[in-house]
Every structure is written in structure tokens, then in C-alpha cells.
């Protein structure tokens, strides 16, 4: 039975916060890209439907950003309260990206305010569109800076320790540690993919309930096409991440792939179960594919768990997190590819019910893939909080009050989740796109301009 001591409660509270926060952080990074694309198409094609998409998505985006600020602040607070020893050791080294992440958010917020309150204020509509670009930059930079902190925890760099004291601090080396390129690429591309998929889900459901169908058709074409493009980039990022793990974190790759013995031509194990002797049953084996995934060579030698000290082995159940993440990724890739293909084959109808229901599923599935991926990344680093320097147990607080903190933050997140759903429902349910478009045209007819 798991003992709920301060270490376990700290892990549980941090996990709950990250699982909740990543929803809003992901959408906060990806949706500005979709808003910008929709507005640009609307301007270039002079199509009011795409311009309306940008307006409606921007409204919903503000709610997501507001909640993301609260949960992001909670993470910063919990780093100091729950992991004081870690922050005492690493805080001096990673202060730069933590500060820059805050700067990036304020940069984004300033231009978001300008963007929201200057619709139709410029003679040249492209001037307003230009304001969307700093929002994209700010959101993406926020993801970049905070991801470098997580990368640092996996491959610490930029400092030395002499007699327990940190010396020779190099903030840039710490920020641009070996894990940064692949982690940032994976996080950003998957955020773009998931945001496009969520907007595609909304469009598909809108079409299925027979509301705003002309608007939904255009939204589907844009969002599903974007989801397909970003799915491909995410798959590439995942491949690069696997090759990084093989070189820098072989224990995480070995545990995630149930690769127990170091060997050449290693098989890729998909799903399956383990018995008491760690023997794999019921799995799908892809011959030599783990070697190819890790090194791009079907006969390459892949380090197994037999080369990892027992007390440094990650939990083996992360295998399922990896499998779920990758399976969902390929499913989304397949569904989006099929829809795009159907739109270009005149004999096929891409708006059949089964296709729309499939698209309706890709948003929630993509967000689940994000969650599974982060669980794999974080649990796969165990037992380390700072790999090679400090374990999770050494970094956690010894306070007896973490249980009360867990309860308070749980209630906070429940209120926030309920509030978001209520506000978004009020914002869009009684204000369909077609009705809003009619009002816009009415304003044009009465005022002579929009």
C-alpha cells in the first residue's frame, strides 16, 4: 500500500496541477496560430466566415489564457513550497528561463489586448492581422522557456558542484541543455496539433447538430488540414525524441519499451502485459524496430535495463503511456489525412456522419495524448528530480500540511474547470456563428462599412 507521506503528497499535488495546467497551456500556445491563419485567409479571400472564425476563437482564447495564468502561478508557488531543496540547488541556475517565461507572457498579453480591441479599426485589415504575430511569438516563447526548465531537470548543465556548493553557473548553457531542442520541438508541435484538433472537434459537433453548417464546413477544412500538418511535424519530433532518449536517457527508453536486455536488432514491443517475472505476454513485436527508432539502424545496439542500476529504473508501467501517446498520434494522423483526401476526391463526401464523429474524437484524444506524453516524460525520469544530482525524495518538503494543500488546490481547480465550461457555454451556445454573421452584414448595410 502506498504511504501518503509528504513526498508522495507533494508528487500527487504537483501531478494534479500539471495535468490540469497542461490543458490550458497547450491551447494557449496553439490557438493563436489558428486565429492568425483564419484571419489571414479571411482577408486574402475576402471571406467573412474565416474572419468570424478568428473573432470567435479569440473570444474563447481569452478565457483559456485567464485560467492558464492562475494554474501557471500555482506551479510557480508549488515549486517553492513543495520542492524547496530542489529550488535551493537549481533555482540559481534556472532563474533566467523562469524570468523570461514571465516576460514572454506579459509580451503576449499586451498584444492580445491590442488585438482584441482593435478589430475593424484600421483601413488596411492586414495591420490588425500583424498584431496576431506577437501573440504567437509570446505564446510559443512561453512554452520554450518553461520547457527548457523541464529539459534541464532531465539533462542538467551549466553548473558545477564543489563540496555541495554550486559554482561556475552558466545560465545559457543550463537553458540550452542537451534535452532542450527535442523537447521544445515536441512540446510546441504537439500543442499546435492539439489546438487544431480541438477546434476541429468543435466544428464537427457544430455540423452534426445542424447548426452553422456553412461556417462549420470552412472551419473543418481549415482545422483538419492544420491538424494533419502539425501531426506530421509531431511525429517527426517524436522520432527525434526517441533518438535523444537512446543517447542521453537510455533508462527511460528501456523502461518505456520493456527492453530488459541490451542487444542489437532490438524489437519494438507494443502493448502486452508483464507477469511476476517481468516476462512479456500478449504484446505485438515489431522486429528490429526499436533499434531503428533509437538510432536509425535496424541492427544498432540498444541499451537495456540490465545496464541500469535497480534503484534508478523508472516504473515499468510508463510503457502504456508511451503506447497510448503514439497510438493516438497515428490515429489522428490517419483521420485527418482521410478527411483531407476525401475533400479532394469529388465522388467522396467528407461530411458523412461517421467521418464527422471521427473528427469529433480527435480533439479529446489529442489532449489525452498530451497528458500521456507528459506522464511518460515525468515518471520516466524517476527517481530523479534533477537527473544524476537529486532524487525526488531529497527534493521534497517535509511539511506535514501538504494534504491540506492538496485539498485546497483540488477545490480551486474544480471551481476553475466549472467556471470555464459555464462561461464558454454562455459565450457561444446562444450566439451561433450564422446569426453573428447576419448582424455583421446588417451593420455593413446600415453603416456603409464595418
Short mmCIF file of C-alpha atoms in Angstrom, two decimals:
data_model
loop_
_atom_site.label_atom_id
_atom_site.label_comp_id
_atom_site.label_asym_id
_atom_site.label_seq_id
_atom_site.Cartn_x
_atom_site.Cartn_y
_atom_site.Cartn_z
CA UNK A 1 0.00 0.00 0.00
CA UNK A 2 1.33 3.45 -0.93
CA UNK A 3 2.26 5.59 2.07
CA UNK A 4 0.87 9.11 1.85
CA UNK A 5 3.88 10.88 3.33
CA UNK A 6 4.96 14.42 2.42
CA UNK A 7 6.93 13.16 -0.58
CA UNK A 8 4.03 11.23 -2.08
CA UNK A 9 1.54 14.03 -1.37
CA UNK A 10 3.91 16.55 -2.96
CA UNK A 11 4.15 14.36 -6.05
CA UNK A 12 0.38 13.96 -6.17
CA UNK A 13 -0.27 17.69 -5.84
CA UNK A 14 2.31 18.57 -8.47
CA UNK A 15 0.90 15.92 -10.81
CA UNK A 16 -2.65 17.20 -10.34
CA UNK A 17 -1.56 20.76 -11.06
CA UNK A 18 0.42 19.82 -14.16
CA UNK A 19 -2.34 17.59 -15.54
CA UNK A 20 -4.82 20.45 -15.17
CA UNK A 21 -2.47 23.22 -16.29
CA UNK A 22 -1.26 21.45 -19.43
CA UNK A 23 -4.78 21.64 -20.90
CA UNK A 24 -4.78 25.43 -20.80
CA UNK A 25 -1.09 25.78 -21.58
CA UNK A 26 -1.44 23.64 -24.71
CA UNK A 27 -4.42 25.58 -26.01
CA UNK A 28 -2.74 28.85 -25.06
CA UNK A 29 0.23 28.02 -27.27
CA UNK A 30 -1.62 26.60 -30.27
CA UNK A 31 -4.85 28.54 -30.70
CA UNK A 32 -3.17 31.88 -31.57
CA UNK A 33 -1.69 30.17 -34.61
CA UNK A 34 -5.14 29.08 -35.76
CA UNK A 35 -6.60 32.53 -35.10
CA UNK A 36 -3.90 34.14 -37.21
CA UNK A 37 -4.31 31.66 -40.07
CA UNK A 38 -8.10 32.09 -40.11
CA UNK A 39 -7.90 35.89 -40.16
CA UNK A 40 -5.28 35.89 -42.93
CA UNK A 41 -7.42 33.59 -45.11
CA UNK A 42 -10.43 35.78 -44.43
CA UNK A 43 -8.54 38.88 -45.56
CA UNK A 44 -6.96 37.30 -48.64
CA UNK A 45 -10.14 35.56 -49.81
CA UNK A 46 -12.44 38.33 -48.55
CA UNK A 47 -14.41 35.57 -46.88
CA UNK A 48 -16.32 36.78 -43.79
CA UNK A 49 -16.64 33.24 -42.45
CA UNK A 50 -12.91 32.95 -41.82
CA UNK A 51 -12.76 36.42 -40.28
CA UNK A 52 -15.61 35.40 -37.99
CA UNK A 53 -13.70 32.25 -37.01
CA UNK A 54 -10.79 34.38 -35.88
CA UNK A 55 -13.08 36.62 -33.84
CA UNK A 56 -14.92 33.77 -32.14
CA UNK A 57 -11.78 31.76 -31.41
CA UNK A 58 -10.11 34.88 -29.97
CA UNK A 59 -13.00 35.36 -27.53
CA UNK A 60 -12.77 31.82 -26.25
CA UNK A 61 -8.98 32.08 -26.13
CA UNK A 62 -9.12 34.92 -23.59
CA UNK A 63 -10.91 32.64 -21.10
CA UNK A 64 -8.30 29.92 -21.57
CA UNK A 65 -5.47 32.40 -21.06
CA UNK A 66 -7.03 33.70 -17.84
CA UNK A 67 -7.24 30.22 -16.31
CA UNK A 68 -3.78 29.35 -17.60
CA UNK A 69 -2.39 32.31 -15.67
CA UNK A 70 -3.92 31.00 -12.43
CA UNK A 71 -2.66 27.45 -12.88
CA UNK A 72 0.74 28.64 -14.06
CA UNK A 73 1.04 30.79 -10.95
CA UNK A 74 0.12 27.74 -8.87
CA UNK A 75 3.02 25.82 -10.40
CA UNK A 76 5.47 28.57 -9.51
CA UNK A 77 4.13 28.66 -5.97
CA UNK A 78 4.32 24.90 -5.58
CA UNK A 79 7.92 24.75 -6.77
CA UNK A 80 8.95 26.75 -3.72
CA UNK A 81 6.51 25.22 -1.24
CA UNK A 82 6.76 21.56 -2.23
CA UNK A 83 10.30 21.29 -3.60
CA UNK A 84 12.42 23.70 -1.51
CA UNK A 85 15.62 21.64 -1.62
CA UNK A 86 15.39 21.37 -5.40
CA UNK A 87 14.84 25.11 -5.78
CA UNK A 88 17.71 25.84 -3.40
CA UNK A 89 20.01 23.76 -5.59
CA UNK A 90 18.66 24.50 -9.06
CA UNK A 91 16.92 27.84 -8.60
CA UNK A 92 20.12 29.80 -9.10
CA UNK A 93 20.78 28.01 -12.38
CA UNK A 94 17.32 28.13 -13.98
CA UNK A 95 16.29 31.59 -12.81
CA UNK A 96 16.81 33.02 -16.33
CA UNK A 97 14.21 30.89 -18.20
CA UNK A 98 11.75 31.21 -15.29
CA UNK A 99 12.01 35.01 -15.51
CA UNK A 100 11.89 35.01 -19.31
CA UNK A 101 8.74 32.89 -19.28
CA UNK A 102 7.01 35.60 -17.25
CA UNK A 103 8.33 38.25 -19.65
CA UNK A 104 7.02 36.26 -22.63
CA UNK A 105 3.57 36.04 -21.05
CA UNK A 106 3.36 39.81 -20.48
CA UNK A 107 4.59 40.38 -24.03
CA UNK A 108 1.78 38.13 -25.29
CA UNK A 109 -0.83 39.74 -23.02
CA UNK A 110 -0.04 43.28 -24.22
CA UNK A 111 -0.52 42.40 -27.87
CA UNK A 112 -3.55 40.22 -27.11
CA UNK A 113 -5.26 43.26 -25.58
CA UNK A 114 -4.37 45.36 -28.62
CA UNK A 115 -5.58 42.61 -30.95
CA UNK A 116 -8.94 42.16 -29.20
CA UNK A 117 -9.80 45.86 -29.02
CA UNK A 118 -8.74 46.99 -32.49
CA UNK A 119 -10.97 44.86 -34.71
CA UNK A 120 -12.09 46.91 -37.73
CA UNK A 121 -10.13 49.96 -36.55
CA UNK A 122 -7.64 50.00 -39.42
CA UNK A 123 -8.22 50.90 -43.06
CA UNK A 124 -5.90 48.10 -44.08
CA UNK A 125 -7.11 44.89 -42.35
CA UNK A 126 -3.61 43.44 -42.65
CA UNK A 127 -2.50 45.91 -39.98
CA UNK A 128 -4.75 44.19 -37.47
CA UNK A 129 -3.52 40.78 -38.61
CA UNK A 130 0.07 41.81 -37.90
CA UNK A 131 -0.92 42.15 -34.24
CA UNK A 132 -1.58 38.40 -34.13
CA UNK A 133 2.06 37.60 -34.83
CA UNK A 134 3.47 38.85 -31.49
CA UNK A 135 0.75 36.82 -29.73
CA UNK A 136 2.02 33.69 -31.47
CA UNK A 137 5.61 34.61 -30.63
CA UNK A 138 4.77 35.30 -26.98
CA UNK A 139 2.83 32.07 -26.51
CA UNK A 140 5.46 29.97 -28.21
CA UNK A 141 8.27 31.64 -26.27
CA UNK A 142 6.42 30.92 -23.02
CA UNK A 143 6.36 27.25 -23.99
CA UNK A 144 10.02 27.42 -24.98
CA UNK A 145 11.27 28.93 -21.73
CA UNK A 146 9.29 26.70 -19.38
CA UNK A 147 10.19 23.62 -21.41
CA UNK A 148 13.88 24.44 -21.07
CA UNK A 149 13.41 24.20 -17.29
CA UNK A 150 11.93 20.73 -17.66
CA UNK A 151 14.70 19.81 -20.08
CA UNK A 152 17.26 20.97 -17.50
CA UNK A 153 15.76 18.56 -14.98
CA UNK A 154 16.39 15.72 -17.44
CA UNK A 155 19.88 16.73 -18.61
CA UNK A 156 21.34 19.20 -16.09
CA UNK A 157 24.02 21.50 -17.49
CA UNK A 158 25.57 24.90 -16.91
CA UNK A 159 26.98 24.47 -13.39
CA UNK A 160 29.46 22.59 -11.23
CA UNK A 161 29.13 21.39 -7.65
CA UNK A 162 32.13 21.69 -5.33
CA UNK A 163 31.73 20.48 -1.73
CA UNK A 164 27.95 20.71 -2.07
CA UNK A 165 28.08 24.30 -3.34
CA UNK A 166 27.01 25.31 -6.87
CA UNK A 167 29.76 27.07 -8.79
CA UNK A 168 30.57 28.12 -12.37
CA UNK A 169 26.94 28.90 -13.19
CA UNK A 170 26.25 29.42 -16.90
CA UNK A 171 22.52 30.26 -17.33
CA UNK A 172 22.61 29.96 -21.13
CA UNK A 173 24.26 26.53 -21.00
CA UNK A 174 21.64 25.46 -18.48
CA UNK A 175 18.81 26.73 -20.65
CA UNK A 176 20.20 25.25 -23.87
CA UNK A 177 20.97 21.87 -22.32
CA UNK A 178 21.05 18.70 -24.48
CA UNK A 179 17.33 17.96 -23.97
CA UNK A 180 16.11 21.42 -24.99
CA UNK A 181 15.94 21.11 -28.84
CA UNK A 182 13.92 17.87 -28.98
CA UNK A 183 11.72 18.73 -26.00
CA UNK A 184 10.82 22.18 -27.29
CA UNK A 185 10.12 20.88 -30.79
CA UNK A 186 7.89 18.12 -29.41
CA UNK A 187 6.01 20.37 -26.98
CA UNK A 188 5.35 23.17 -29.47
CA UNK A 189 4.37 20.98 -32.43
CA UNK A 190 2.05 18.82 -30.29
CA UNK A 191 0.45 21.98 -28.86
CA UNK A 192 -0.24 23.26 -32.37
CA UNK A 193 -1.63 19.87 -33.40
CA UNK A 194 -3.86 19.51 -30.35
CA UNK A 195 -5.26 23.03 -30.63
CA UNK A 196 -6.16 22.48 -34.28
CA UNK A 197 -7.73 19.13 -33.35
CA UNK A 198 -9.83 20.68 -30.58
CA UNK A 199 -11.14 23.37 -32.93
CA UNK A 200 -11.86 20.63 -35.49
CA UNK A 201 -13.85 18.75 -32.85
CA UNK A 202 -15.95 21.85 -32.16
CA UNK A 203 -16.58 22.34 -35.89
CA UNK A 204 -17.55 18.68 -36.38
CA UNK A 205 -20.01 18.74 -33.47
CA UNK A 206 -21.46 22.02 -34.75
CA UNK A 207 -22.06 20.40 -38.14
CA UNK A 208 -23.53 17.24 -36.59
CA UNK A 209 -26.14 19.18 -34.60
CA UNK A 210 -27.08 21.00 -37.83
CA UNK A 211 -26.02 24.48 -36.72
CA UNK A 212 -23.94 26.96 -38.70
CA UNK A 213 -23.17 24.34 -41.33
CA UNK A 214 -21.59 26.68 -43.89
CA UNK A 215 -19.39 28.13 -41.18
CA UNK A 216 -18.61 24.64 -39.87
CA UNK A 217 -17.61 23.40 -43.34
CA UNK A 218 -14.97 26.09 -43.66
CA UNK A 219 -13.81 25.59 -40.09
CA UNK A 220 -13.47 21.86 -40.68
CA UNK A 221 -11.39 22.29 -43.81
CA UNK A 222 -9.02 24.72 -42.10
CA UNK A 223 -8.67 22.98 -38.74
CA UNK A 224 -8.38 19.42 -40.02
CA UNK A 225 -5.80 20.42 -42.62
CA UNK A 226 -3.79 22.21 -39.93
CA UNK A 227 -4.11 19.22 -37.61
CA UNK A 228 -2.75 16.98 -40.39
CA UNK A 229 0.28 19.22 -40.99
CA UNK A 230 1.05 19.51 -37.29
CA UNK A 231 0.51 15.77 -36.80
CA UNK A 232 3.30 15.12 -39.28
CA UNK A 233 5.62 17.58 -37.51
CA UNK A 234 4.75 15.99 -34.15
CA UNK A 235 5.59 12.54 -35.50
CA UNK A 236 8.97 13.87 -36.65
CA UNK A 237 9.51 15.45 -33.22
CA UNK A 238 8.63 12.14 -31.56
CA UNK A 239 11.17 10.30 -33.69
CA UNK A 240 13.88 12.80 -32.76
CA UNK A 241 12.88 12.50 -29.10
CA UNK A 242 13.32 8.72 -29.18
CA UNK A 243 16.79 9.11 -30.64
CA UNK A 244 17.63 11.64 -27.93
CA UNK A 245 16.48 9.24 -25.20
CA UNK A 246 18.58 6.43 -26.64
CA UNK A 247 21.69 8.59 -26.27
CA UNK A 248 21.01 10.63 -23.14
CA UNK A 249 18.32 8.80 -21.11
CA UNK A 250 18.56 5.12 -22.05
CA UNK A 251 16.79 4.07 -18.85
CA UNK A 252 13.63 5.99 -19.85
CA UNK A 253 13.59 4.44 -23.33
CA UNK A 254 14.29 0.95 -21.98
CA UNK A 255 11.55 1.14 -19.34
CA UNK A 256 9.06 2.63 -21.79
CA UNK A 257 9.76 -0.11 -24.34
CA UNK A 258 10.14 -3.01 -21.87
CA UNK A 259 13.63 -3.57 -23.23
CA UNK A 260 15.24 -5.65 -20.50
CA UNK A 261 18.45 -6.89 -22.15
CA UNK A 262 20.98 -4.89 -24.13
CA UNK A 263 21.06 -6.28 -27.67
CA UNK A 264 21.46 -5.49 -31.32
CA UNK A 265 18.44 -5.59 -33.62
CA UNK A 266 16.05 -4.88 -30.72
CA UNK A 267 12.33 -5.44 -31.23
CA UNK A 268 9.73 -2.76 -30.56
CA UNK A 269 7.17 -4.06 -28.03
CA UNK A 270 3.64 -2.67 -28.44
CA UNK A 271 1.18 -3.06 -25.54
CA UNK A 272 1.15 -6.50 -23.88
CA UNK A 273 1.41 -7.35 -20.17
CA UNK A 274 4.14 -8.37 -17.71
CA UNK A 275 3.97 -11.33 -15.34
CA UNK A 276 5.68 -11.55 -11.95
CA UNK A 277 8.99 -12.47 -13.61
CA UNK A 278 8.84 -9.47 -15.98
CA UNK A 279 8.11 -11.76 -18.92
CA UNK A 280 6.13 -10.09 -21.71
CA UNK A 281 2.90 -11.70 -22.86
CA UNK A 282 0.25 -10.70 -25.39
CA UNK A 283 2.38 -8.00 -26.99
CA UNK A 284 2.87 -7.10 -30.64
CA UNK A 285 6.55 -7.32 -31.56
CA UNK A 286 7.94 -5.34 -34.45
CA UNK A 287 11.30 -6.95 -35.32
CA UNK A 288 14.35 -4.64 -35.17
CA UNK A 289 12.15 -1.54 -34.98
CA UNK A 290 13.38 -0.35 -31.59
CA UNK A 291 16.93 -0.24 -32.96
CA UNK A 292 15.69 1.76 -35.93
CA UNK A 293 13.62 4.06 -33.73
CA UNK A 294 16.59 4.68 -31.42
CA UNK A 295 19.42 5.01 -33.94
CA UNK A 296 18.03 4.85 -37.47
CA UNK A 297 19.77 1.48 -37.89
CA UNK A 298 17.89 -1.83 -37.77
CA UNK A 299 20.92 -3.60 -36.30
CA UNK A 300 22.04 -0.99 -33.76
CA UNK A 301 22.63 -1.99 -30.15
CA UNK A 302 20.05 -0.59 -27.72
CA UNK A 303 20.82 -0.33 -24.01
CA UNK A 304 18.52 -2.44 -21.87
CA UNK A 305 17.52 -2.25 -18.22
CA UNK A 306 20.23 -4.82 -17.42
CA UNK A 307 22.70 -1.91 -17.71
CA UNK A 308 20.73 0.35 -15.34
CA UNK A 309 21.13 0.17 -11.54
CA UNK A 310 17.97 -1.22 -9.89
CA UNK A 311 17.42 1.92 -7.82
CA UNK A 312 17.50 4.09 -10.96
CA UNK A 313 14.95 2.16 -13.02
CA UNK A 314 11.76 4.10 -13.85
CA UNK A 315 8.39 2.37 -13.20
CA UNK A 316 7.64 -0.11 -15.98
CA UNK A 317 4.01 0.97 -16.34
CA UNK A 318 5.18 4.02 -18.34
CA UNK A 319 5.23 1.58 -21.27
CA UNK A 320 1.48 2.06 -21.59
CA UNK A 321 1.78 5.86 -21.51
CA UNK A 322 4.17 5.71 -24.46
CA UNK A 323 1.97 3.29 -26.39
CA UNK A 324 -1.20 5.32 -25.80
CA UNK A 325 0.52 8.54 -26.83
CA UNK A 326 1.95 7.12 -30.06
CA UNK A 327 -1.24 5.20 -30.95
CA UNK A 328 -3.37 8.32 -30.60
CA UNK A 329 -0.87 10.32 -32.64
CA UNK A 330 -1.08 7.92 -35.56
CA UNK A 331 -4.87 7.68 -35.25
CA UNK A 332 -5.21 11.46 -35.50
CA UNK A 333 -2.79 11.47 -38.43
CA UNK A 334 -4.89 8.82 -40.20
CA UNK A 335 -8.25 10.51 -39.59
CA UNK A 336 -7.05 13.94 -40.71
CA UNK A 337 -5.33 12.52 -43.79
CA UNK A 338 -8.51 10.65 -44.77
CA UNK A 339 -10.66 13.77 -44.39
CA UNK A 340 -8.29 15.92 -46.45
CA UNK A 341 -8.13 13.22 -49.11
CA UNK A 342 -11.93 13.00 -49.22
CA UNK A 343 -12.24 16.74 -49.74
CA UNK A 344 -10.18 16.46 -52.95
CA UNK A 345 -11.97 13.40 -54.38
CA UNK A 346 -15.22 14.70 -55.85
CA UNK A 347 -17.02 11.34 -55.58
CA UNK A 348 -16.43 11.18 -51.81
CA UNK A 349 -18.38 13.09 -49.22
CA UNK A 350 -16.12 14.20 -46.34
CA UNK A 351 -19.14 15.25 -44.25
CA UNK A 352 -20.65 11.84 -43.70
CA UNK A 353 -21.68 11.16 -40.11
CA UNK A 354 -19.02 8.55 -39.43
CA UNK A 355 -16.31 10.91 -40.66
CA UNK A 356 -17.64 13.79 -38.57
CA UNK A 357 -17.80 11.61 -35.46
CA UNK A 358 -14.22 10.52 -36.08
CA UNK A 359 -13.14 14.17 -36.31
CA UNK A 360 -15.16 14.95 -33.19
CA UNK A 361 -13.00 12.44 -31.35
CA UNK A 362 -9.58 13.80 -32.35
CA UNK A 363 -9.68 16.82 -30.04
CA UNK A 364 -10.19 14.91 -26.76
CA UNK A 365 -7.85 12.14 -27.96
CA UNK A 366 -5.10 14.62 -28.80
CA UNK A 367 -5.37 16.18 -25.35
CA UNK A 368 -5.18 12.71 -23.80
CA UNK A 369 -2.03 12.08 -25.85
CA UNK A 370 -0.55 15.27 -24.40
CA UNK A 371 -1.34 14.06 -20.89
CA UNK A 372 0.07 10.57 -21.55
CA UNK A 373 3.20 12.11 -23.04
CA UNK A 374 3.85 14.30 -20.02
CA UNK A 375 3.24 11.41 -17.62
CA UNK A 376 5.74 9.34 -19.59
CA UNK A 377 8.25 12.20 -19.55
CA UNK A 378 7.95 12.92 -15.83
CA UNK A 379 7.58 9.42 -14.41
CA UNK A 380 10.24 8.20 -16.83
CA UNK A 381 12.72 10.49 -15.07
CA UNK A 382 12.15 8.79 -11.70
CA UNK A 383 13.69 8.51 -9.18
CA UNK A 384 15.36 11.81 -10.12
CA UNK A 385 14.01 15.33 -9.79
CA UNK A 386 17.36 16.57 -11.13
CA UNK A 387 18.86 13.67 -13.02
CA UNK A 388 22.13 12.47 -11.51
CA UNK A 389 22.15 15.08 -8.74
CA UNK A 390 18.99 14.91 -6.62
CA UNK A 391 16.20 12.38 -6.16
CA UNK A 392 12.55 13.30 -5.76
CA UNK A 393 12.64 12.23 -2.10
CA UNK A 394 15.61 14.53 -1.45
CA UNK A 395 13.95 17.49 -3.13
CA UNK A 396 10.53 17.29 -1.45
CA UNK A 397 9.28 19.25 1.53
CA UNK A 398 8.97 17.64 4.97
CA UNK A 399 5.93 19.76 5.91
CA UNK A 400 3.00 17.81 7.41
CA UNK A 401 0.46 20.15 5.80
CA UNK A 402 0.70 19.04 2.16
CA UNK A 403 -2.55 17.09 2.46
CA UNK A 404 -4.48 20.27 3.22
CA UNK A 405 -2.78 22.00 0.31
CA UNK A 406 -3.84 19.16 -1.97
CA UNK A 407 -7.47 19.56 -0.89
CA UNK A 408 -7.44 23.35 -1.36
CA UNK A 409 -5.89 23.19 -4.81
CA UNK A 410 -8.29 20.42 -5.83
CA UNK A 411 -11.23 22.67 -4.92
CA UNK A 412 -9.63 25.58 -6.79
CA UNK A 413 -9.22 23.52 -9.96
CA UNK A 414 -12.78 22.19 -9.69
CA UNK A 415 -14.12 25.75 -9.48
CA UNK A 416 -11.94 26.89 -12.38
CA UNK A 417 -12.99 23.95 -14.57
CA UNK A 418 -16.67 24.53 -13.85
CA UNK A 419 -16.31 28.27 -14.44
CA UNK A 420 -14.61 27.78 -17.81
CA UNK A 421 -17.34 25.43 -19.02
CA UNK A 422 -20.13 27.77 -17.89
CA UNK A 423 -18.54 30.88 -19.42
CA UNK A 424 -17.72 29.22 -22.76
CA UNK A 425 -21.22 27.76 -22.95
CA UNK A 426 -22.79 31.15 -22.29
CA UNK A 427 -20.43 32.79 -24.76
CA UNK A 428 -21.25 30.58 -27.73
CA UNK A 429 -24.39 28.48 -27.24
CA UNK A 430 -26.90 31.30 -27.70
CA UNK A 431 -24.74 33.18 -30.20
CA UNK A 432 -24.46 30.95 -33.30
CA UNK A 433 -22.00 31.93 -35.99
CA UNK A 434 -24.60 32.39 -38.73
CA UNK A 435 -26.61 34.78 -36.55
CA UNK A 436 -23.49 36.75 -35.72
CA UNK A 437 -22.63 36.93 -39.41
CA UNK A 438 -26.12 38.32 -40.16
CA UNK A 439 -25.56 41.07 -37.60
CA UNK A 440 -22.24 41.92 -39.21
CA UNK A 441 -23.84 42.19 -42.65
CA UNK A 442 -26.61 44.31 -41.15
CA UNK A 443 -24.02 46.68 -39.72
CA UNK A 444 -22.39 46.88 -43.15
CA UNK A 445 -25.71 47.70 -44.84
CA UNK A 446 -26.66 50.34 -42.27
CA UNK A 447 -23.27 51.91 -41.69
CA UNK A 448 -21.69 51.53 -45.09
CA UNK A 449 -18.62 49.98 -43.55
CA UNK A 450 -17.66 47.53 -40.87
#
